Short mmCIF file of the C-alpha atoms (twelve columns), coordinates in Angstrom:
data_MODEL
# 
_entry.id   MODEL 
# 
loop_
_atom_site.group_PDB 
_atom_site.id 
_atom_site.type_symbol 
_atom_site.label_atom_id 
_atom_site.label_alt_id 
_atom_site.label_comp_id 
_atom_site.label_asym_id 
_atom_site.label_seq_id 
_atom_site.Cartn_x 
_atom_site.Cartn_y 
_atom_site.Cartn_z 
_atom_site.pdbx_PDB_model_num 
ATOM 1   C CA . MET A 1   71.316 -29.795 -111.347 1 
ATOM 2   C CA . PHE A 2   67.913 -28.341 -110.486 1 
ATOM 3   C CA . LEU A 3   65.961 -25.600 -112.227 1 
ATOM 4   C CA . ASP A 4   64.352 -22.675 -110.456 1 
ATOM 5   C CA . PRO A 5   60.535 -22.804 -110.931 1 
ATOM 6   C CA . ALA A 6   60.654 -19.094 -111.738 1 
ATOM 7   C CA . ILE A 7   62.467 -19.927 -114.990 1 
ATOM 8   C CA . ARG A 8   59.509 -22.044 -116.001 1 
ATOM 9   C CA . ASP A 9   57.011 -19.329 -115.133 1 
ATOM 10  C CA . TRP A 10  58.893 -16.276 -116.445 1 
ATOM 11  C CA . VAL A 11  60.935 -17.644 -119.356 1 
ATOM 12  C CA . LEU A 12  59.669 -21.010 -120.651 1 
ATOM 13  C CA . PHE A 13  55.944 -20.258 -120.785 1 
ATOM 14  C CA . PRO A 14  56.307 -16.613 -121.956 1 
ATOM 15  C CA . ILE A 15  58.460 -17.629 -124.954 1 
ATOM 16  C CA . THR A 16  55.870 -20.194 -126.063 1 
ATOM 17  C CA . VAL A 17  52.884 -17.909 -125.492 1 
ATOM 18  C CA . ILE A 18  54.536 -14.964 -127.255 1 
ATOM 19  C CA . MET A 19  55.419 -17.098 -130.284 1 
ATOM 20  C CA . VAL A 20  51.803 -18.288 -130.522 1 
ATOM 21  C CA . LEU A 21  50.429 -14.750 -130.213 1 
ATOM 22  C CA . VAL A 22  52.926 -13.392 -132.745 1 
ATOM 23  C CA . GLY A 23  51.950 -16.154 -135.174 1 
ATOM 24  C CA . VAL A 24  48.242 -15.304 -134.842 1 
ATOM 25  C CA . PHE A 25  48.958 -11.566 -135.184 1 
ATOM 26  C CA . ARG A 26  51.138 -12.216 -138.224 1 
ATOM 27  C CA . HIS A 27  48.382 -14.273 -139.858 1 
ATOM 28  C CA . GLN A 28  45.791 -11.538 -139.363 1 
ATOM 29  C CA . LEU A 29  48.178 -8.798  -140.486 1 
ATOM 30  C CA . THR A 30  49.060 -10.748 -143.634 1 
ATOM 31  C CA . ILE A 31  45.362 -11.055 -144.478 1 
ATOM 32  C CA . LEU A 32  44.860 -7.301  -144.011 1 
ATOM 33  C CA . MET A 33  47.891 -6.354  -146.099 1 
ATOM 34  C CA . THR A 34  47.453 -8.777  -148.983 1 
ATOM 35  C CA . GLY A 35  43.662 -8.978  -149.070 1 
ATOM 36  C CA . GLU A 36  41.876 -11.667 -150.996 1 
ATOM 37  C CA . PRO A 37  44.039 -13.631 -153.424 1 
ATOM 38  C CA . PRO A 38  43.430 -12.664 -157.054 1 
ATOM 39  C CA . LYS A 39  41.543 -15.067 -159.253 1 
ATOM 40  C CA . ALA A 40  43.804 -17.187 -161.367 1 
ATOM 41  C CA . ASP A 41  43.787 -16.477 -165.090 1 
ATOM 42  C CA . THR A 42  42.890 -19.387 -167.364 1 
ATOM 43  C CA . LYS A 43  45.951 -18.806 -169.546 1 
ATOM 44  C CA . ASP A 44  48.237 -18.729 -166.515 1 
ATOM 45  C CA . LEU A 45  46.795 -22.020 -165.297 1 
ATOM 46  C CA . ARG A 46  47.265 -23.466 -168.762 1 
ATOM 47  C CA . GLN A 47  50.968 -22.591 -168.720 1 
ATOM 48  C CA . GLY A 48  51.511 -24.232 -165.368 1 
ATOM 49  C CA . LYS A 49  49.553 -27.350 -166.259 1 
ATOM 50  C CA . ALA A 50  51.423 -27.711 -169.559 1 
ATOM 51  C CA . LEU A 51  54.757 -27.580 -167.747 1 
ATOM 52  C CA . MET A 52  53.479 -30.089 -165.200 1 
ATOM 53  C CA . ARG A 53  52.396 -32.375 -168.027 1 
ATOM 54  C CA . GLY A 54  55.984 -32.661 -169.224 1 
ATOM 55  C CA . GLN A 55  57.188 -33.403 -165.695 1 
ATOM 56  C CA . VAL A 56  54.552 -36.129 -165.254 1 
ATOM 57  C CA . LEU A 57  55.527 -37.699 -168.579 1 
ATOM 58  C CA . ALA A 58  59.203 -37.790 -167.571 1 
ATOM 59  C CA . GLN A 59  58.417 -39.287 -164.172 1 
ATOM 60  C CA . ASN A 60  55.936 -41.935 -165.367 1 
ATOM 61  C CA . LYS A 61  57.587 -42.876 -168.658 1 
ATOM 62  C CA . SER A 62  57.959 -46.517 -167.642 1 
ATOM 63  C CA . TYR A 63  54.195 -47.064 -167.325 1 
ATOM 64  C CA . ILE A 64  53.347 -46.559 -171.020 1 
ATOM 65  C CA . PRO A 65  54.615 -48.341 -174.159 1 
ATOM 66  C CA . ALA A 66  57.478 -46.918 -176.176 1 
ATOM 67  C CA . SER A 67  55.227 -45.846 -179.062 1 
ATOM 68  C CA . ALA A 68  52.895 -43.888 -176.752 1 
ATOM 69  C CA . PHE A 69  55.840 -42.259 -175.003 1 
ATOM 70  C CA . VAL A 70  57.450 -41.209 -178.298 1 
ATOM 71  C CA . GLU A 71  54.197 -39.668 -179.560 1 
ATOM 72  C CA . ARG A 72  53.615 -37.702 -176.358 1 
ATOM 73  C CA . LYS A 73  57.256 -36.654 -176.208 1 
ATOM 74  C CA . LYS A 74  57.229 -35.399 -179.819 1 
ATOM 75  C CA . TYR A 75  53.959 -33.511 -179.330 1 
ATOM 76  C CA . LEU A 76  55.094 -31.787 -176.122 1 
ATOM 77  C CA . CYS A 77  58.540 -30.919 -177.473 1 
ATOM 78  C CA . ASP A 78  56.991 -29.321 -180.568 1 
ATOM 79  C CA . ALA A 79  54.466 -27.438 -178.450 1 
ATOM 80  C CA . TYR A 80  57.160 -26.177 -176.073 1 
ATOM 81  C CA . GLU A 81  59.342 -24.998 -178.949 1 
ATOM 82  C CA . LYS A 82  56.519 -23.251 -180.828 1 
ATOM 83  C CA . GLY A 83  55.104 -21.641 -177.690 1 
ATOM 84  C CA . THR A 84  51.686 -23.253 -178.041 1 
ATOM 85  C CA . TYR A 85  50.896 -22.980 -174.328 1 
ATOM 86  C CA . LEU A 86  52.360 -19.512 -173.768 1 
ATOM 87  C CA . LYS A 87  50.086 -16.768 -172.547 1 
ATOM 88  C CA . ASN A 88  51.452 -14.312 -175.107 1 
ATOM 89  C CA . LYS A 89  52.453 -16.305 -178.164 1 
ATOM 90  C CA . ALA A 90  53.314 -13.211 -180.205 1 
ATOM 91  C CA . ASN A 91  55.931 -12.092 -177.660 1 
ATOM 92  C CA . LYS A 92  57.810 -15.289 -176.906 1 
ATOM 93  C CA . GLU A 93  61.164 -13.622 -176.316 1 
ATOM 94  C CA . GLN A 94  59.950 -11.392 -173.529 1 
ATOM 95  C CA . ASN A 95  62.615 -10.419 -171.054 1 
ATOM 96  C CA . ALA A 96  62.458 -9.760  -167.331 1 
ATOM 97  C CA . ALA A 97  61.568 -6.101  -167.870 1 
ATOM 98  C CA . ASN A 98  58.486 -7.030  -169.899 1 
ATOM 99  C CA . LEU A 99  57.426 -9.487  -167.219 1 
ATOM 100 C CA . MET A 100 57.782 -6.856  -164.519 1 
ATOM 101 C CA . ALA A 101 55.783 -4.357  -166.580 1 
ATOM 102 C CA . ASP A 102 52.676 -6.530  -166.348 1 
ATOM 103 C CA . PRO A 103 50.421 -5.140  -163.556 1 
ATOM 104 C CA . LYS A 104 49.353 -8.625  -162.500 1 
ATOM 105 C CA . ASN A 105 52.956 -9.744  -162.141 1 
ATOM 106 C CA . MET A 106 53.769 -6.631  -160.150 1 
ATOM 107 C CA . GLU A 107 50.869 -7.313  -157.807 1 
ATOM 108 C CA . VAL A 108 51.924 -10.928 -157.320 1 
ATOM 109 C CA . MET A 109 55.500 -9.842  -156.652 1 
ATOM 110 C CA . MET A 110 54.427 -7.257  -154.075 1 
ATOM 111 C CA . ASP A 111 52.198 -9.780  -152.293 1 
ATOM 112 C CA . GLY A 112 55.090 -12.230 -152.163 1 
ATOM 113 C CA . MET A 113 57.423 -9.594  -150.716 1 
ATOM 114 C CA . LYS A 114 54.838 -8.621  -148.112 1 
ATOM 115 C CA . LYS A 115 54.449 -12.225 -147.005 1 
ATOM 116 C CA . GLN A 116 58.205 -12.650 -146.788 1 
ATOM 117 C CA . MET A 117 58.545 -9.515  -144.677 1 
ATOM 118 C CA . MET A 118 55.737 -10.664 -142.412 1 
ATOM 119 C CA . GLY A 119 57.739 -13.832 -141.826 1 
ATOM 120 C CA . ILE A 120 61.232 -12.399 -141.480 1 
ATOM 121 C CA . VAL A 121 60.606 -9.378  -139.240 1 
ATOM 122 C CA . PRO A 122 58.686 -11.099 -136.368 1 
ATOM 123 C CA . GLN A 123 61.062 -14.069 -136.211 1 
ATOM 124 C CA . THR A 124 64.092 -11.780 -136.195 1 
ATOM 125 C CA . LEU A 125 62.644 -9.674  -133.383 1 
ATOM 126 C CA . ILE A 126 61.754 -12.705 -131.273 1 
ATOM 127 C CA . MET A 127 65.209 -14.233 -131.711 1 
ATOM 128 C CA . GLY A 128 66.885 -10.946 -130.798 1 
ATOM 129 C CA . TRP A 129 64.647 -10.603 -127.735 1 
ATOM 130 C CA . ILE A 130 65.531 -14.117 -126.545 1 
ATOM 131 C CA . GLN A 131 69.259 -13.648 -127.131 1 
ATOM 132 C CA . PHE A 132 69.286 -10.295 -125.334 1 
ATOM 133 C CA . PHE A 133 67.250 -11.159 -122.233 1 
ATOM 134 C CA . PHE A 134 67.604 -14.946 -121.866 1 
ATOM 135 C CA . SER A 135 71.025 -15.713 -123.332 1 
ATOM 136 C CA . GLY A 136 72.585 -18.729 -121.608 1 
ATOM 137 C CA . PHE A 137 69.370 -19.793 -119.813 1 
ATOM 138 C CA . ILE A 138 68.597 -23.480 -119.280 1 
ATOM 139 C CA . LEU A 139 64.821 -23.862 -119.502 1 
ATOM 140 C CA . ILE A 140 63.789 -27.497 -119.446 1 
ATOM 141 C CA . LYS A 141 65.086 -31.046 -119.070 1 
ATOM 142 C CA . LEU A 142 63.772 -33.635 -121.495 1 
ATOM 143 C CA . PRO A 143 62.375 -36.822 -119.880 1 
ATOM 144 C CA . PHE A 144 64.064 -39.187 -122.363 1 
ATOM 145 C CA . PRO A 145 67.718 -39.824 -123.246 1 
ATOM 146 C CA . LEU A 146 69.285 -38.496 -126.442 1 
ATOM 147 C CA . GLY A 147 72.517 -39.013 -128.314 1 
ATOM 148 C CA . VAL A 148 75.467 -36.653 -128.344 1 
ATOM 149 C CA . ARG A 149 74.559 -35.519 -131.871 1 
ATOM 150 C CA . PHE A 150 71.559 -33.605 -130.453 1 
ATOM 151 C CA . LYS A 151 73.757 -31.523 -128.137 1 
ATOM 152 C CA . GLN A 152 74.452 -28.752 -130.653 1 
ATOM 153 C CA . MET A 153 70.771 -28.562 -131.577 1 
ATOM 154 C CA . LEU A 154 69.378 -28.504 -128.018 1 
ATOM 155 C CA . GLN A 155 72.040 -26.392 -126.307 1 
ATOM 156 C CA . SER A 156 72.607 -23.512 -128.712 1 
ATOM 157 C CA . GLY A 157 74.309 -20.531 -127.109 1 
ATOM 158 C CA . ILE A 158 75.753 -22.518 -124.173 1 
ATOM 159 C CA . MET A 159 79.442 -23.435 -124.113 1 
ATOM 160 C CA . THR A 160 79.277 -26.394 -121.736 1 
ATOM 161 C CA . PRO A 161 80.737 -29.534 -123.327 1 
ATOM 162 C CA . ASN A 162 80.102 -31.712 -120.240 1 
ATOM 163 C CA . MET A 163 76.390 -30.905 -119.771 1 
ATOM 164 C CA . ASP A 164 73.865 -33.674 -120.294 1 
ATOM 165 C CA . VAL A 165 72.092 -33.566 -123.654 1 
ATOM 166 C CA . LYS A 166 68.676 -33.604 -121.971 1 
ATOM 167 C CA . TRP A 167 68.968 -29.943 -120.957 1 
ATOM 168 C CA . VAL A 168 67.517 -27.421 -123.440 1 
ATOM 169 C CA . SER A 169 68.683 -23.814 -123.776 1 
ATOM 170 C CA . SER A 170 66.477 -20.797 -124.423 1 
ATOM 171 C CA . LEU A 171 67.599 -20.341 -128.040 1 
ATOM 172 C CA . SER A 172 67.031 -24.031 -128.781 1 
ATOM 173 C CA . TRP A 173 63.588 -23.794 -127.200 1 
ATOM 174 C CA . TYR A 174 62.808 -21.006 -129.666 1 
ATOM 175 C CA . PHE A 175 63.708 -23.231 -132.624 1 
ATOM 176 C CA . ILE A 176 61.737 -26.144 -131.162 1 
ATOM 177 C CA . ASN A 177 58.666 -23.906 -130.963 1 
ATOM 178 C CA . LEU A 178 59.312 -22.538 -134.450 1 
ATOM 179 C CA . PHE A 179 59.105 -26.029 -135.935 1 
ATOM 180 C CA . GLY A 180 56.710 -27.552 -133.410 1 
ATOM 181 C CA . LEU A 181 53.868 -25.024 -133.331 1 
ATOM 182 C CA . ARG A 182 52.693 -25.912 -136.832 1 
ATOM 183 C CA . GLY A 183 49.968 -28.193 -135.473 1 
ATOM 184 C CA . VAL A 184 48.801 -25.532 -133.006 1 
ATOM 185 C CA . PHE A 185 48.513 -22.933 -135.762 1 
ATOM 186 C CA . SER A 186 46.674 -25.401 -137.996 1 
ATOM 187 C CA . LEU A 187 44.222 -26.090 -135.166 1 
ATOM 188 C CA . ILE A 188 43.644 -22.401 -134.387 1 
ATOM 189 C CA . LEU A 189 43.852 -20.781 -137.832 1 
ATOM 190 C CA . GLY A 190 43.259 -23.663 -140.228 1 
ATOM 191 C CA . GLY A 191 45.555 -25.508 -142.595 1 
ATOM 192 C CA . GLU A 192 46.191 -22.606 -145.008 1 
ATOM 193 C CA . ASN A 193 47.580 -20.069 -142.542 1 
ATOM 194 C CA . SER A 194 50.386 -17.521 -142.680 1 
ATOM 195 C CA . ALA A 195 51.691 -18.146 -139.160 1 
ATOM 196 C CA . ASP A 196 53.889 -21.123 -139.992 1 
ATOM 197 C CA . GLY A 197 57.491 -19.921 -140.164 1 
ATOM 198 C CA . THR A 198 58.863 -23.188 -141.518 1 
ATOM 199 C CA . ARG A 199 56.791 -22.776 -144.687 1 
ATOM 200 C CA . ASP A 200 58.485 -19.441 -145.417 1 
ATOM 201 C CA . MET A 201 61.913 -20.916 -144.730 1 
ATOM 202 C CA . ALA A 202 61.252 -23.748 -147.184 1 
ATOM 203 C CA . ALA A 203 59.963 -21.322 -149.810 1 
ATOM 204 C CA . MET A 204 62.996 -19.055 -149.425 1 
ATOM 205 C CA . SER A 205 65.420 -21.979 -149.675 1 
ATOM 206 C CA . SER A 206 63.745 -23.347 -152.802 1 
ATOM 207 C CA . MET A 207 63.680 -19.917 -154.450 1 
ATOM 208 C CA . GLY A 208 67.307 -19.347 -153.528 1 
ATOM 209 C CA . ALA A 209 68.281 -22.668 -155.081 1 
ATOM 210 C CA . MET A 210 66.473 -21.700 -158.284 1 
ATOM 211 C CA . GLY A 211 67.990 -18.206 -158.301 1 
ATOM 212 C CA . GLN A 212 64.590 -16.570 -158.048 1 
ATOM 213 C CA . GLN A 213 63.483 -13.702 -155.855 1 
ATOM 214 C CA . PRO A 214 60.300 -14.020 -153.745 1 
ATOM 215 C CA . GLY A 215 57.254 -13.158 -155.840 1 
ATOM 216 C CA . GLN A 216 59.232 -12.768 -159.064 1 
ATOM 217 C CA . PRO A 217 57.194 -13.774 -162.167 1 
ATOM 218 C CA . GLN A 218 58.391 -16.809 -164.096 1 
ATOM 219 C CA . ASP A 219 59.517 -16.768 -167.700 1 
ATOM 220 C CA . TYR A 220 57.564 -19.730 -169.027 1 
ATOM 221 C CA . ASN A 221 59.269 -19.587 -172.403 1 
ATOM 222 C CA . LYS A 222 62.586 -20.488 -170.782 1 
ATOM 223 C CA . LEU A 223 60.894 -23.099 -168.613 1 
ATOM 224 C CA . PHE A 224 59.267 -24.721 -171.631 1 
ATOM 225 C CA . LEU A 225 62.548 -24.795 -173.552 1 
ATOM 226 C CA . GLY A 226 64.286 -26.305 -170.549 1 
ATOM 227 C CA . MET A 227 61.590 -28.958 -170.214 1 
ATOM 228 C CA . LYS A 228 61.919 -29.692 -173.918 1 
ATOM 229 C CA . ASP A 229 65.663 -30.302 -173.504 1 
ATOM 230 C CA . SER A 230 64.985 -32.532 -170.499 1 
ATOM 231 C CA . LEU A 231 62.412 -34.623 -172.362 1 
ATOM 232 C CA . SER A 232 64.682 -34.999 -175.379 1 
ATOM 233 C CA . ILE A 233 67.284 -36.902 -173.333 1 
ATOM 234 C CA . VAL A 234 64.872 -39.062 -171.313 1 
ATOM 235 C CA . TYR A 235 65.550 -42.767 -171.776 1 
ATOM 236 C CA . HIS A 236 62.407 -44.887 -172.015 1 
ATOM 237 C CA . GLU A 237 62.127 -48.411 -170.650 1 
ATOM 238 C CA . TRP A 238 58.689 -49.979 -170.365 1 
ATOM 239 C CA . ASP A 239 58.052 -51.879 -167.161 1 
ATOM 240 C CA . LEU A 240 55.854 -54.445 -168.932 1 
ATOM 241 C CA . ASP A 241 58.493 -55.645 -171.393 1 
ATOM 242 C CA . ASN A 242 58.676 -59.452 -171.214 1 
ATOM 243 C CA . ILE A 243 56.226 -59.422 -168.331 1 
ATOM 244 C CA . GLU A 244 54.975 -62.931 -169.144 1 
ATOM 245 C CA . GLN A 245 58.433 -64.474 -168.824 1 
ATOM 246 C CA . ARG A 246 59.175 -62.557 -165.656 1 
ATOM 247 C CA . VAL A 247 55.940 -63.693 -164.017 1 
ATOM 248 C CA . LEU A 248 56.605 -67.302 -164.976 1 
ATOM 249 C CA . VAL A 249 60.149 -67.145 -163.641 1 
ATOM 250 C CA . LYS A 250 58.997 -65.506 -160.431 1 
ATOM 251 C CA . TYR A 251 56.474 -68.209 -159.626 1 
ATOM 252 C CA . GLY A 252 58.650 -71.107 -160.836 1 
ATOM 253 C CA . LYS A 253 56.582 -71.953 -163.932 1 
ATOM 254 C CA . GLN A 254 59.192 -71.214 -166.575 1 
ATOM 255 C CA . ALA A 255 61.303 -74.293 -165.827 1 
ATOM 256 C CA . ARG A 256 58.255 -76.591 -165.941 1 
ATOM 257 C CA . LEU A 257 57.133 -75.244 -169.296 1 
ATOM 258 C CA . PHE A 258 60.631 -75.671 -170.665 1 
ATOM 259 C CA . LYS A 259 60.793 -79.291 -169.534 1 
ATOM 260 C CA . SER A 260 57.351 -80.100 -170.942 1 
ATOM 261 C CA . ALA A 261 58.298 -78.541 -174.276 1 
ATOM 262 C CA . ARG A 262 61.410 -80.768 -174.497 1 
ATOM 263 C CA . LYS A 263 59.317 -83.901 -173.852 1 
# 
């Protein structure tokens, strides 16, 4: 099977160029709509760092002795329960309505929704454009062999079970560009850009798994209480327990010392 060169000139290249231009336009439009990011409040940073401190303690518990772990665990659990690190200690039992009433939280939520819309709308339009005008097109043949498992990924929208896996459909080429243009956007717009669609997809999936809407403020009181419950059930085992014996056994010295002691 041979491809018409016109497909390369009028389908393959235009899809790639349009996705690059849409990414650049989306980045500039996001900057205009959201403006400069607000300066982080010291109390907000303190809440996040305090929660991260509990996570670090749970992850690295094996690197400190049992006494040090128990002291840190007791201190953090008491602080989480009393609300020591909360931004508003007097109003610990604030509900979602109180969080939404804060102007800063409302602004953060609106910025998050704007960024999500800037990611969803262009990608939806591009996918609809490709499916409407280039549905069923074969665009390119890969120069290396692939397994049968890649057939569904590379030939989306084409019902041809006997076609070689090397051939790529138009819809699959869209997804390849969606995940593969990250380096191009980083080179053109810098590392912290708003043109990367995969970053929005990852953020939406993580928020959906947590049951949280994009830009919704977090209730740190519930997070602290949850971290307290997690720390209370953490089992501690120090990695340096009996380290001398383990080193001697590893290098074959334990048996020699035992024999010399018997003599």
